[in-house]
Amino acid sequence: MAHILDIKTAGKPLNEAEKALIMIHGRGGSAQDILSLSQYLNVKDYALLAPQATNGSWYPLSFIAPVEQNEPWLSSAVETIGKAVEKALAEGIKPENIYFFGFSQGACLTLEFLARNARKFGGAAAIIGGVIGEKINRENYKGDFAQTPVFLGTSNPDFHVPVERVYATANIFREMNADVTEKVYQNFGHSINEEELELANSLIFV
């Protein structure tokens, strides 16, 4: 009941790159799908790493279901992101040069991993996501982002992610000393828009 570690790579080879971008796909998506988005981001000199969720989903239920109902897949998913980070660190990439991009379920997982492991990273863009759990367990979130830039983009309404959870997540990240920008698009739907990619480039991948 754990994810099989399967990290797809693209971009510069890790041992030649100074920066790494970890890209986390959504439910029903794939590592290759999310990697294809990199063509719209200013990441030409980055090593790209995209873990693949076993069976295409990081955890079975909604991200606002009680946490225990998403176990053991959720813990395994968080661990998988940690292993992608370790892979970059092992090649000599510094934490402040490790970046994250997640969409939907992948955005939720990205934000959950970061909140549990706050430190100075390069930056993160999370499109339609928030920290995970029926109720937010603030005690799980420790550390100091040291002004890591974080961009949260979402639609209101969104069928999967209530905008209130996005705002709550932004507030937690600010409390943990992240430099947060959030942008809410009215009735945009469950997808990534061009402006979000432009904002990710101007705020994160600079």
JSON list of N, CA, C and O in Angstrom, two decimals, residues 8-68:
[
{"chain": "A", "resi": 8, "resn": "LYS", "atom": "N", "xyz": [10.33, 10.41, -13.13]},
{"chain": "A", "resi": 8, "resn": "LYS", "atom": "CA", "xyz": [10.69, 10.73, -14.52]},
{"chain": "A", "resi": 8, "resn": "LYS", "atom": "C", "xyz": [11.56, 12.01, -14.52]},
{"chain": "A", "resi": 8, "resn": "LYS", "atom": "O", "xyz": [11.36, 12.89, -13.68]},
{"chain": "A", "resi": 9, "resn": "THR", "atom": "N", "xyz": [12.46, 12.09, -15.46]},
{"chain": "A", "resi": 9, "resn": "THR", "atom": "CA", "xyz": [13.34, 13.27, -15.51]},
{"chain": "A", "resi": 9, "resn": "THR", "atom": "C", "xyz": [13.33, 13.88, -16.91]},
{"chain": "A", "resi": 9, "resn": "THR", "atom": "O", "xyz": [13.03, 13.21, -17.90]},
{"chain": "A", "resi": 10, "resn": "ALA", "atom": "N", "xyz": [13.64, 15.16, -16.95]},
{"chain": "A", "resi": 10, "resn": "ALA", "atom": "CA", "xyz": [13.75, 15.88, -18.22]},
{"chain": "A", "resi": 10, "resn": "ALA", "atom": "C", "xyz": [14.65, 17.09, -17.94]},
{"chain": "A", "resi": 10, "resn": "ALA", "atom": "O", "xyz": [15.16, 17.28, -16.84]},
{"chain": "A", "resi": 11, "resn": "GLY", "atom": "N", "xyz": [14.82, 17.93, -18.97]},
{"chain": "A", "resi": 11, "resn": "GLY", "atom": "CA", "xyz": [15.65, 19.11, -18.78]},
{"chain": "A", "resi": 11, "resn": "GLY", "atom": "C", "xyz": [17.12, 18.75, -18.69]},
{"chain": "A", "resi": 11, "resn": "GLY", "atom": "O", "xyz": [17.56, 17.73, -19.23]},
{"chain": "A", "resi": 12, "resn": "LYS", "atom": "N", "xyz": [17.87, 19.56, -17.97]},
{"chain": "A", "resi": 12, "resn": "LYS", "atom": "CA", "xyz": [19.30, 19.31, -17.81]},
{"chain": "A", "resi": 12, "resn": "LYS", "atom": "C", "xyz": [19.53, 18.08, -16.93]},
{"chain": "A", "resi": 12, "resn": "LYS", "atom": "O", "xyz": [18.76, 17.84, -15.99]},
{"chain": "A", "resi": 13, "resn": "PRO", "atom": "N", "xyz": [20.58, 17.32, -17.18]},
{"chain": "A", "resi": 13, "resn": "PRO", "atom": "CA", "xyz": [20.90, 16.23, -16.25]},
{"chain": "A", "resi": 13, "resn": "PRO", "atom": "C", "xyz": [21.18, 16.80, -14.85]},
{"chain": "A", "resi": 13, "resn": "PRO", "atom": "O", "xyz": [21.76, 17.87, -14.72]},
{"chain": "A", "resi": 14, "resn": "LEU", "atom": "N", "xyz": [20.75, 16.07, -13.83]},
{"chain": "A", "resi": 14, "resn": "LEU", "atom": "CA", "xyz": [20.89, 16.57, -12.46]},
{"chain": "A", "resi": 14, "resn": "LEU", "atom": "C", "xyz": [22.34, 16.93, -12.12]},
{"chain": "A", "resi": 14, "resn": "LEU", "atom": "O", "xyz": [22.59, 17.92, -11.45]},
{"chain": "A", "resi": 15, "resn": "ASN", "atom": "N", "xyz": [23.27, 16.12, -12.61]},
{"chain": "A", "resi": 15, "resn": "ASN", "atom": "CA", "xyz": [24.67, 16.36, -12.23]},
{"chain": "A", "resi": 15, "resn": "ASN", "atom": "C", "xyz": [25.28, 17.54, -12.98]},
{"chain": "A", "resi": 15, "resn": "ASN", "atom": "O", "xyz": [26.41, 17.94, -12.69]},
{"chain": "A", "resi": 16, "resn": "GLU", "atom": "N", "xyz": [24.53, 18.11, -13.92]},
{"chain": "A", "resi": 16, "resn": "GLU", "atom": "CA", "xyz": [25.03, 19.29, -14.65]},
{"chain": "A", "resi": 16, "resn": "GLU", "atom": "C", "xyz": [24.25, 20.55, -14.29]},
{"chain": "A", "resi": 16, "resn": "GLU", "atom": "O", "xyz": [24.66, 21.67, -14.65]},
{"chain": "A", "resi": 17, "resn": "ALA", "atom": "N", "xyz": [23.14, 20.39, -13.61]},
{"chain": "A", "resi": 17, "resn": "ALA", "atom": "CA", "xyz": [22.25, 21.53, -13.33]},
{"chain": "A", "resi": 17, "resn": "ALA", "atom": "C", "xyz": [22.60, 22.17, -11.99]},
{"chain": "A", "resi": 17, "resn": "ALA", "atom": "O", "xyz": [23.08, 21.52, -11.07]},
{"chain": "A", "resi": 18, "resn": "GLU", "atom": "N", "xyz": [22.30, 23.46, -11.89]},
{"chain": "A", "resi": 18, "resn": "GLU", "atom": "CA", "xyz": [22.42, 24.16, -10.61]},
{"chain": "A", "resi": 18, "resn": "GLU", "atom": "C", "xyz": [21.07, 24.26, -9.91]},
{"chain": "A", "resi": 18, "resn": "GLU", "atom": "O", "xyz": [21.00, 24.47, -8.70]},
{"chain": "A", "resi": 19, "resn": "LYS", "atom": "N", "xyz": [19.99, 24.11, -10.68]},
{"chain": "A", "resi": 19, "resn": "LYS", "atom": "CA", "xyz": [18.64, 24.22, -10.13]},
{"chain": "A", "resi": 19, "resn": "LYS", "atom": "C", "xyz": [17.82, 23.00, -10.54]},
{"chain": "A", "resi": 19, "resn": "LYS", "atom": "O", "xyz": [18.02, 22.44, -11.62]},
{"chain": "A", "resi": 20, "resn": "ALA", "atom": "N", "xyz": [16.90, 22.62, -9.66]},
{"chain": "A", "resi": 20, "resn": "ALA", "atom": "CA", "xyz": [16.00, 21.50, -9.96]},
{"chain": "A", "resi": 20, "resn": "ALA", "atom": "C", "xyz": [14.57, 21.93, -9.71]},
{"chain": "A", "resi": 20, "resn": "ALA", "atom": "O", "xyz": [14.27, 22.66, -8.76]},
{"chain": "A", "resi": 21, "resn": "LEU", "atom": "N", "xyz": [13.68, 21.46, -10.57]},
{"chain": "A", "resi": 21, "resn": "LEU", "atom": "CA", "xyz": [12.24, 21.70, -10.41]},
{"chain": "A", "resi": 21, "resn": "LEU", "atom": "C", "xyz": [11.55, 20.35, -10.26]},
{"chain": "A", "resi": 21, "resn": "LEU", "atom": "O", "xyz": [11.67, 19.48, -11.12]},
{"chain": "A", "resi": 22, "resn": "ILE", "atom": "N", "xyz": [10.83, 20.19, -9.14]},
{"chain": "A", "resi": 22, "resn": "ILE", "atom": "CA", "xyz": [10.06, 18.99, -8.89]},
{"chain": "A", "resi": 22, "resn": "ILE", "atom": "C", "xyz": [8.61, 19.28, -9.26]},
{"chain": "A", "resi": 22, "resn": "ILE", "atom": "O", "xyz": [8.00, 20.21, -8.72]},
{"chain": "A", "resi": 23, "resn": "MET", "atom": "N", "xyz": [8.07, 18.51, -10.20]},
{"chain": "A", "resi": 23, "resn": "MET", "atom": "CA", "xyz": [6.73, 18.76, -10.73]},
{"chain": "A", "resi": 23, "resn": "MET", "atom": "C", "xyz": [5.80, 17.62, -10.32]},
{"chain": "A", "resi": 23, "resn": "MET", "atom": "O", "xyz": [6.11, 16.44, -10.55]},
{"chain": "A", "resi": 24, "resn": "ILE", "atom": "N", "xyz": [4.66, 17.97, -9.72]},
{"chain": "A", "resi": 24, "resn": "ILE", "atom": "CA", "xyz": [3.76, 16.97, -9.14]},
{"chain": "A", "resi": 24, "resn": "ILE", "atom": "C", "xyz": [2.42, 16.99, -9.88]},
{"chain": "A", "resi": 24, "resn": "ILE", "atom": "O", "xyz": [1.70, 17.99, -9.82]},
{"chain": "A", "resi": 25, "resn": "HIS", "atom": "N", "xyz": [2.09, 15.89, -10.54]},
{"chain": "A", "resi": 25, "resn": "HIS", "atom": "CA", "xyz": [0.87, 15.83, -11.36]},
{"chain": "A", "resi": 25, "resn": "HIS", "atom": "C", "xyz": [-0.37, 15.64, -10.50]},
{"chain": "A", "resi": 25, "resn": "HIS", "atom": "O", "xyz": [-0.30, 15.28, -9.32]},
{"chain": "A", "resi": 26, "resn": "GLY", "atom": "N", "xyz": [-1.53, 15.88, -11.11]},
{"chain": "A", "resi": 26, "resn": "GLY", "atom": "CA", "xyz": [-2.81, 15.73, -10.42]},
{"chain": "A", "resi": 26, "resn": "GLY", "atom": "C", "xyz": [-3.39, 14.34, -10.58]},
{"chain": "A", "resi": 26, "resn": "GLY", "atom": "O", "xyz": [-2.83, 13.48, -11.27]},
{"chain": "A", "resi": 27, "resn": "ARG", "atom": "N", "xyz": [-4.54, 14.13, -9.94]},
{"chain": "A", "resi": 27, "resn": "ARG", "atom": "CA", "xyz": [-5.24, 12.83, -10.02]},
{"chain": "A", "resi": 27, "resn": "ARG", "atom": "C", "xyz": [-5.59, 12.51, -11.47]},
{"chain": "A", "resi": 27, "resn": "ARG", "atom": "O", "xyz": [-6.16, 13.34, -12.18]},
{"chain": "A", "resi": 28, "resn": "GLY", "atom": "N", "xyz": [-5.23, 11.31, -11.89]},
{"chain": "A", "resi": 28, "resn": "GLY", "atom": "CA", "xyz": [-5.53, 10.89, -13.26]},
{"chain": "A", "resi": 28, "resn": "GLY", "atom": "C", "xyz": [-4.55, 11.43, -14.28]},
{"chain": "A", "resi": 28, "resn": "GLY", "atom": "O", "xyz": [-4.63, 11.11, -15.46]},
{"chain": "A", "resi": 29, "resn": "GLY", "atom": "N", "xyz": [-3.61, 12.25, -13.83]},
{"chain": "A", "resi": 29, "resn": "GLY", "atom": "CA", "xyz": [-2.58, 12.77, -14.72]},
{"chain": "A", "resi": 29, "resn": "GLY", "atom": "C", "xyz": [-1.36, 11.87, -14.70]},
{"chain": "A", "resi": 29, "resn": "GLY", "atom": "O", "xyz": [-1.38, 10.76, -14.18]},
{"chain": "A", "resi": 30, "resn": "SER", "atom": "N", "xyz": [-0.28, 12.38, -15.25]},
{"chain": "A", "resi": 30, "resn": "SER", "atom": "CA", "xyz": [0.95, 11.58, -15.26]},
{"chain": "A", "resi": 30, "resn": "SER", "atom": "C", "xyz": [2.15, 12.51, -15.15]},
{"chain": "A", "resi": 30, "resn": "SER", "atom": "O", "xyz": [2.06, 13.72, -15.37]},
{"chain": "A", "resi": 31, "resn": "ALA", "atom": "N", "xyz": [3.28, 11.91, -14.82]},
{"chain": "A", "resi": 31, "resn": "ALA", "atom": "CA", "xyz": [4.53, 12.66, -14.75]},
{"chain": "A", "resi": 31, "resn": "ALA", "atom": "C", "xyz": [4.83, 13.31, -16.10]},
{"chain": "A", "resi": 31, "resn": "ALA", "atom": "O", "xyz": [5.26, 14.47, -16.16]},
{"chain": "A", "resi": 32, "resn": "GLN", "atom": "N", "xyz": [4.57, 12.57, -17.19]},
{"chain": "A", "resi": 32, "resn": "GLN", "atom": "CA", "xyz": [4.86, 13.13, -18.53]},
{"chain": "A", "resi": 32, "resn": "GLN", "atom": "C", "xyz": [3.97, 14.33, -18.82]},
{"chain": "A", "resi": 32, "resn": "GLN", "atom": "O", "xyz": [4.42, 15.32, -19.41]},
{"chain": "A", "resi": 33, "resn": "ASP", "atom": "N", "xyz": [2.70, 14.27, -18.40]},
{"chain": "A", "resi": 33, "resn": "ASP", "atom": "CA", "xyz": [1.78, 15.41, -18.59]},
{"chain": "A", "resi": 33, "resn": "ASP", "atom": "C", "xyz": [2.34, 16.67, -17.96]},
{"chain": "A", "resi": 33, "resn": "ASP", "atom": "O", "xyz": [2.39, 17.74, -18.58]},
{"chain": "A", "resi": 34, "resn": "ILE", "atom": "N", "xyz": [2.72, 16.55, -16.69]},
{"chain": "A", "resi": 34, "resn": "ILE", "atom": "CA", "xyz": [3.15, 17.74, -15.96]},
{"chain": "A", "resi": 34, "resn": "ILE", "atom": "C", "xyz": [4.50, 18.22, -16.47]},
{"chain": "A", "resi": 34, "resn": "ILE", "atom": "O", "xyz": [4.75, 19.41, -16.55]},
{"chain": "A", "resi": 35, "resn": "LEU", "atom": "N", "xyz": [5.36, 17.28, -16.89]},
{"chain": "A", "resi": 35, "resn": "LEU", "atom": "CA", "xyz": [6.66, 17.69, -17.46]},
{"chain": "A", "resi": 35, "resn": "LEU", "atom": "C", "xyz": [6.45, 18.52, -18.73]},
{"chain": "A", "resi": 35, "resn": "LEU", "atom": "O", "xyz": [7.22, 19.44, -19.00]},
{"chain": "A", "resi": 36, "resn": "SER", "atom": "N", "xyz": [5.40, 18.20, -19.50]},
{"chain": "A", "resi": 36, "resn": "SER", "atom": "CA", "xyz": [5.18, 18.93, -20.76]},
{"chain": "A", "resi": 36, "resn": "SER", "atom": "C", "xyz": [4.85, 20.40, -20.49]},
{"chain": "A", "resi": 36, "resn": "SER", "atom": "O", "xyz": [5.06, 21.25, -21.35]},
{"chain": "A", "resi": 37, "resn": "LEU", "atom": "N", "xyz": [4.36, 20.72, -19.29]},
{"chain": "A", "resi": 37, "resn": "LEU", "atom": "CA", "xyz": [4.08, 22.11, -18.93]},
{"chain": "A", "resi": 37, "resn": "LEU", "atom": "C", "xyz": [5.34, 22.94, -18.81]},
{"chain": "A", "resi": 37, "resn": "LEU", "atom": "O", "xyz": [5.29, 24.17, -18.89]},
{"chain": "A", "resi": 38, "resn": "SER", "atom": "N", "xyz": [6.46, 22.28, -18.60]},
{"chain": "A", "resi": 38, "resn": "SER", "atom": "CA", "xyz": [7.71, 23.01, -18.36]},
{"chain": "A", "resi": 38, "resn": "SER", "atom": "C", "xyz": [8.10, 23.89, -19.55]},
{"chain": "A", "resi": 38, "resn": "SER", "atom": "O", "xyz": [8.83, 24.86, -19.39]},
{"chain": "A", "resi": 39, "resn": "GLN", "atom": "N", "xyz": [7.56, 23.57, -20.73]},
{"chain": "A", "resi": 39, "resn": "GLN", "atom": "CA", "xyz": [7.89, 24.39, -21.91]},
{"chain": "A", "resi": 39, "resn": "GLN", "atom": "C", "xyz": [7.36, 25.81, -21.76]},
{"chain": "A", "resi": 39, "resn": "GLN", "atom": "O", "xyz": [7.81, 26.72, -22.45]},
{"chain": "A", "resi": 40, "resn": "TYR", "atom": "N", "xyz": [6.39, 26.02, -20.87]},
{"chain": "A", "resi": 40, "resn": "TYR", "atom": "CA", "xyz": [5.82, 27.36, -20.66]},
{"chain": "A", "resi": 40, "resn": "TYR", "atom": "C", "xyz": [6.46, 28.08, -19.46]},
{"chain": "A", "resi": 40, "resn": "TYR", "atom": "O", "xyz": [6.07, 29.19, -19.14]},
{"chain": "A", "resi": 41, "resn": "LEU", "atom": "N", "xyz": [7.42, 27.43, -18.83]},
{"chain": "A", "resi": 41, "resn": "LEU", "atom": "CA", "xyz": [8.06, 28.01, -17.65]},
{"chain": "A", "resi": 41, "resn": "LEU", "atom": "C", "xyz": [9.52, 28.36, -17.96]},
{"chain": "A", "resi": 41, "resn": "LEU", "atom": "O", "xyz": [10.15, 27.76, -18.84]},
{"chain": "A", "resi": 42, "resn": "ASN", "atom": "N", "xyz": [10.04, 29.33, -17.22]},
{"chain": "A", "resi": 42, "resn": "ASN", "atom": "CA", "xyz": [11.43, 29.77, -17.44]},
{"chain": "A", "resi": 42, "resn": "ASN", "atom": "C", "xyz": [12.40, 28.83, -16.73]},
{"chain": "A", "resi": 42, "resn": "ASN", "atom": "O", "xyz": [13.09, 29.19, -15.78]},
{"chain": "A", "resi": 43, "resn": "VAL", "atom": "N", "xyz": [12.45, 27.59, -17.21]},
{"chain": "A", "resi": 43, "resn": "VAL", "atom": "CA", "xyz": [13.24, 26.58, -16.50]},
{"chain": "A", "resi": 43, "resn": "VAL", "atom": "C", "xyz": [14.18, 25.82, -17.45]},
{"chain": "A", "resi": 43, "resn": "VAL", "atom": "O", "xyz": [14.49, 24.65, -17.22]},
{"chain": "A", "resi": 44, "resn": "LYS", "atom": "N", "xyz": [14.64, 26.52, -18.48]},
{"chain": "A", "resi": 44, "resn": "LYS", "atom": "CA", "xyz": [15.47, 25.83, -19.48]},
{"chain": "A", "resi": 44, "resn": "LYS", "atom": "C", "xyz": [16.75, 25.24, -18.91]},
{"chain": "A", "resi": 44, "resn": "LYS", "atom": "O", "xyz": [17.25, 24.23, -19.40]},
{"chain": "A", "resi": 45, "resn": "ASP", "atom": "N", "xyz": [17.30, 25.88, -17.87]},
{"chain": "A", "resi": 45, "resn": "ASP", "atom": "CA", "xyz": [18.56, 25.39, -17.30]},
{"chain": "A", "resi": 45, "resn": "ASP", "atom": "C", "xyz": [18.35, 24.50, -16.07]},
{"chain": "A", "resi": 45, "resn": "ASP", "atom": "O", "xyz": [19.30, 24.17, -15.37]},
{"chain": "A", "resi": 46, "resn": "TYR", "atom": "N", "xyz": [17.10, 24.13, -15.80]},
{"chain": "A", "resi": 46, "resn": "TYR", "atom": "CA", "xyz": [16.81, 23.32, -14.62]},
{"chain": "A", "resi": 46, "resn": "TYR", "atom": "C", "xyz": [16.82, 21.83, -14.95]},
{"chain": "A", "resi": 46, "resn": "TYR", "atom": "O", "xyz": [16.45, 21.42, -16.06]},
{"chain": "A", "resi": 47, "resn": "ALA", "atom": "N", "xyz": [17.20, 21.02, -13.98]},
{"chain": "A", "resi": 47, "resn": "ALA", "atom": "CA", "xyz": [16.87, 19.60, -14.04]},
{"chain": "A", "resi": 47, "resn": "ALA", "atom": "C", "xyz": [15.41, 19.47, -13.61]},
{"chain": "A", "resi": 47, "resn": "ALA", "atom": "O", "xyz": [14.98, 20.11, -12.66]},
{"chain": "A", "resi": 48, "resn": "LEU", "atom": "N", "xyz": [14.65, 18.65, -14.31]},
{"chain": "A", "resi": 48, "resn": "LEU", "atom": "CA", "xyz": [13.23, 18.47, -14.01]},
{"chain": "A", "resi": 48, "resn": "LEU", "atom": "C", "xyz": [13.01, 17.06, -13.48]},
{"chain": "A", "resi": 48, "resn": "LEU", "atom": "O", "xyz": [13.46, 16.08, -14.09]},
{"chain": "A", "resi": 49, "resn": "LEU", "atom": "N", "xyz": [12.29, 16.97, -12.37]},
{"chain": "A", "resi": 49, "resn": "LEU", "atom": "CA", "xyz": [11.97, 15.67, -11.78]},
{"chain": "A", "resi": 49, "resn": "LEU", "atom": "C", "xyz": [10.47, 15.61, -11.56]},
{"chain": "A", "resi": 49, "resn": "LEU", "atom": "O", "xyz": [9.89, 16.53, -10.97]},
{"chain": "A", "resi": 50, "resn": "ALA", "atom": "N", "xyz": [9.84, 14.54, -12.01]},
{"chain": "A", "resi": 50, "resn": "ALA", "atom": "CA", "xyz": [8.39, 14.39, -11.85]},
{"chain": "A", "resi": 50, "resn": "ALA", "atom": "C", "xyz": [8.09, 12.98, -11.36]},
{"chain": "A", "resi": 50, "resn": "ALA", "atom": "O", "xyz": [8.13, 12.02, -12.14]},
{"chain": "A", "resi": 51, "resn": "PRO", "atom": "N", "xyz": [7.80, 12.82, -10.08]},
{"chain": "A", "resi": 51, "resn": "PRO", "atom": "CA", "xyz": [7.39, 11.51, -9.58]},
{"chain": "A", "resi": 51, "resn": "PRO", "atom": "C", "xyz": [6.06, 11.09, -10.20]},
{"chain": "A", "resi": 51, "resn": "PRO", "atom": "O", "xyz": [5.19, 11.93, -10.44]},
{"chain": "A", "resi": 52, "resn": "GLN", "atom": "N", "xyz": [5.91, 9.80, -10.43]},
{"chain": "A", "resi": 52, "resn": "GLN", "atom": "CA", "xyz": [4.67, 9.25, -10.98]},
{"chain": "A", "resi": 52, "resn": "GLN", "atom": "C", "xyz": [3.90, 8.56, -9.85]},
{"chain": "A", "resi": 52, "resn": "GLN", "atom": "O", "xyz": [4.43, 7.68, -9.18]},
{"chain": "A", "resi": 53, "resn": "ALA", "atom": "N", "xyz": [2.65, 8.96, -9.64]},
{"chain": "A", "resi": 53, "resn": "ALA", "atom": "CA", "xyz": [1.80, 8.30, -8.64]},
{"chain": "A", "resi": 53, "resn": "ALA", "atom": "C", "xyz": [1.42, 6.90, -9.14]},
{"chain": "A", "resi": 53, "resn": "ALA", "atom": "O", "xyz": [1.05, 6.73, -10.30]},
{"chain": "A", "resi": 54, "resn": "THR", "atom": "N", "xyz": [1.53, 5.92, -8.27]},
{"chain": "A", "resi": 54, "resn": "THR", "atom": "CA", "xyz": [1.09, 4.57, -8.61]},
{"chain": "A", "resi": 54, "resn": "THR", "atom": "C", "xyz": [-0.42, 4.61, -8.87]},
{"chain": "A", "resi": 54, "resn": "THR", "atom": "O", "xyz": [-1.17, 5.21, -8.09]},
{"chain": "A", "resi": 55, "resn": "ASN", "atom": "N", "xyz": [-0.84, 4.01, -9.97]},
{"chain": "A", "resi": 55, "resn": "ASN", "atom": "CA", "xyz": [-2.25, 4.01, -10.38]},
{"chain": "A", "resi": 55, "resn": "ASN", "atom": "C", "xyz": [-2.80, 5.42, -10.65]},
{"chain": "A", "resi": 55, "resn": "ASN", "atom": "O", "xyz": [-4.01, 5.64, -10.65]},
{"chain": "A", "resi": 56, "resn": "GLY", "atom": "N", "xyz": [-1.91, 6.39, -10.85]},
{"chain": "A", "resi": 56, "resn": "GLY", "atom": "CA", "xyz": [-2.33, 7.72, -11.31]},
{"chain": "A", "resi": 56, "resn": "GLY", "atom": "C", "xyz": [-2.96, 8.61, -10.26]},
{"chain": "A", "resi": 56, "resn": "GLY", "atom": "O", "xyz": [-3.47, 9.69, -10.58]},
{"chain": "A", "resi": 57, "resn": "SER", "atom": "N", "xyz": [-2.94, 8.19, -8.98]},
{"chain": "A", "resi": 57, "resn": "SER", "atom": "CA", "xyz": [-3.54, 9.01, -7.93]},
{"chain": "A", "resi": 57, "resn": "SER", "atom": "C", "xyz": [-2.66, 8.96, -6.68]},
{"chain": "A", "resi": 57, "resn": "SER", "atom": "O", "xyz": [-2.19, 7.89, -6.29]},
{"chain": "A", "resi": 58, "resn": "TRP", "atom": "N", "xyz": [-2.47, 10.12, -6.05]},
{"chain": "A", "resi": 58, "resn": "TRP", "atom": "CA", "xyz": [-1.58, 10.18, -4.88]},
{"chain": "A", "resi": 58, "resn": "TRP", "atom": "C", "xyz": [-2.26, 9.66, -3.62]},
{"chain": "A", "resi": 58, "resn": "TRP", "atom": "O", "xyz": [-1.61, 9.15, -2.72]},
{"chain": "A", "resi": 59, "resn": "TYR", "atom": "N", "xyz": [-3.55, 9.82, -3.53]},
{"chain": "A", "resi": 59, "resn": "TYR", "atom": "CA", "xyz": [-4.34, 9.28, -2.41]},
{"chain": "A", "resi": 59, "resn": "TYR", "atom": "C", "xyz": [-5.77, 9.15, -2.89]},
{"chain": "A", "resi": 59, "resn": "TYR", "atom": "O", "xyz": [-6.18, 9.83, -3.83]},
{"chain": "A", "resi": 60, "resn": "PRO", "atom": "N", "xyz": [-6.56, 8.23, -2.27]},
{"chain": "A", "resi": 60, "resn": "PRO", "atom": "CA", "xyz": [-7.82, 7.83, -2.91]},
{"chain": "A", "resi": 60, "resn": "PRO", "atom": "C", "xyz": [-8.97, 8.82, -2.83]},
{"chain": "A", "resi": 60, "resn": "PRO", "atom": "O", "xyz": [-9.76, 8.92, -3.77]},
{"chain": "A", "resi": 61, "resn": "LEU", "atom": "N", "xyz": [-9.10, 9.56, -1.73]},
{"chain": "A", "resi": 61, "resn": "LEU", "atom": "CA", "xyz": [-10.29, 10.39, -1.53]},
{"chain": "A", "resi": 61, "resn": "LEU", "atom": "C", "xyz": [-9.96, 11.87, -1.71]},
{"chain": "A", "resi": 61, "resn": "LEU", "atom": "O", "xyz": [-8.83, 12.24, -2.05]},
{"chain": "A", "resi": 62, "resn": "SER", "atom": "N", "xyz": [-10.93, 12.72, -1.45]},
{"chain": "A", "resi": 62, "resn": "SER", "atom": "CA", "xyz": [-10.71, 14.16, -1.49]},
{"chain": "A", "resi": 62, "resn": "SER", "atom": "C", "xyz": [-9.62, 14.57, -0.51]},
{"chain": "A", "resi": 62, "resn": "SER", "atom": "O", "xyz": [-9.42, 13.93, 0.53]},
{"chain": "A", "resi": 63, "resn": "PHE", "atom": "N", "xyz": [-8.95, 15.68, -0.81]},
{"chain": "A", "resi": 63, "resn": "PHE", "atom": "CA", "xyz": [-7.91, 16.15, 0.10]},
{"chain": "A", "resi": 63, "resn": "PHE", "atom": "C", "xyz": [-8.49, 16.71, 1.40]},
{"chain": "A", "resi": 63, "resn": "PHE", "atom": "O", "xyz": [-7.76, 16.88, 2.38]},
{"chain": "A", "resi": 64, "resn": "ILE", "atom": "N", "xyz": [-9.80, 16.97, 1.43]},
{"chain": "A", "resi": 64, "resn": "ILE", "atom": "CA", "xyz": [-10.42, 17.42, 2.68]},
{"chain": "A", "resi": 64, "resn": "ILE", "atom": "C", "xyz": [-11.21, 16.31, 3.36]},
{"chain": "A", "resi": 64, "resn": "ILE", "atom": "O", "xyz": [-12.02, 16.56, 4.24]},
{"chain": "A", "resi": 65, "resn": "ALA", "atom": "N", "xyz": [-10.95, 15.06, 2.98]},
{"chain": "A", "resi": 65, "resn": "ALA", "atom": "CA", "xyz": [-11.46, 13.92, 3.75]},
{"chain": "A", "resi": 65, "resn": "ALA", "atom": "C", "xyz": [-10.59, 13.79, 5.01]},
{"chain": "A", "resi": 65, "resn": "ALA", "atom": "O", "xyz": [-9.47, 14.31, 5.06]},
{"chain": "A", "resi": 66, "resn": "PRO", "atom": "N", "xyz": [-11.10, 13.10, 6.05]},
{"chain": "A", "resi": 66, "resn": "PRO", "atom": "CA", "xyz": [-10.24, 12.83, 7.21]},
{"chain": "A", "resi": 66, "resn": "PRO", "atom": "C", "xyz": [-8.94, 12.16, 6.77]},
{"chain": "A", "resi": 66, "resn": "PRO", "atom": "O", "xyz": [-8.96, 11.23, 5.95]},
{"chain": "A", "resi": 67, "resn": "VAL", "atom": "N", "xyz": [-7.83, 12.62, 7.29]},
{"chain": "A", "resi": 67, "resn": "VAL", "atom": "CA", "xyz": [-6.51, 12.17, 6.84]},
{"chain": "A", "resi": 67, "resn": "VAL", "atom": "C", "xyz": [-6.39, 10.64, 6.89]},
{"chain": "A", "resi": 67, "resn": "VAL", "atom": "O", "xyz": [-5.86, 10.02, 5.96]},
{"chain": "A", "resi": 68, "resn": "GLU", "atom": "N", "xyz": [-6.89, 10.03, 7.98]},
{"chain": "A", "resi": 68, "resn": "GLU", "atom": "CA", "xyz": [-6.72, 8.58, 8.13]},
{"chain": "A", "resi": 68, "resn": "GLU", "atom": "C", "xyz": [-7.39, 7.81, 7.00]},
{"chain": "A", "resi": 68, "resn": "GLU", "atom": "O", "xyz": [-6.98, 6.69, 6.67]}
]
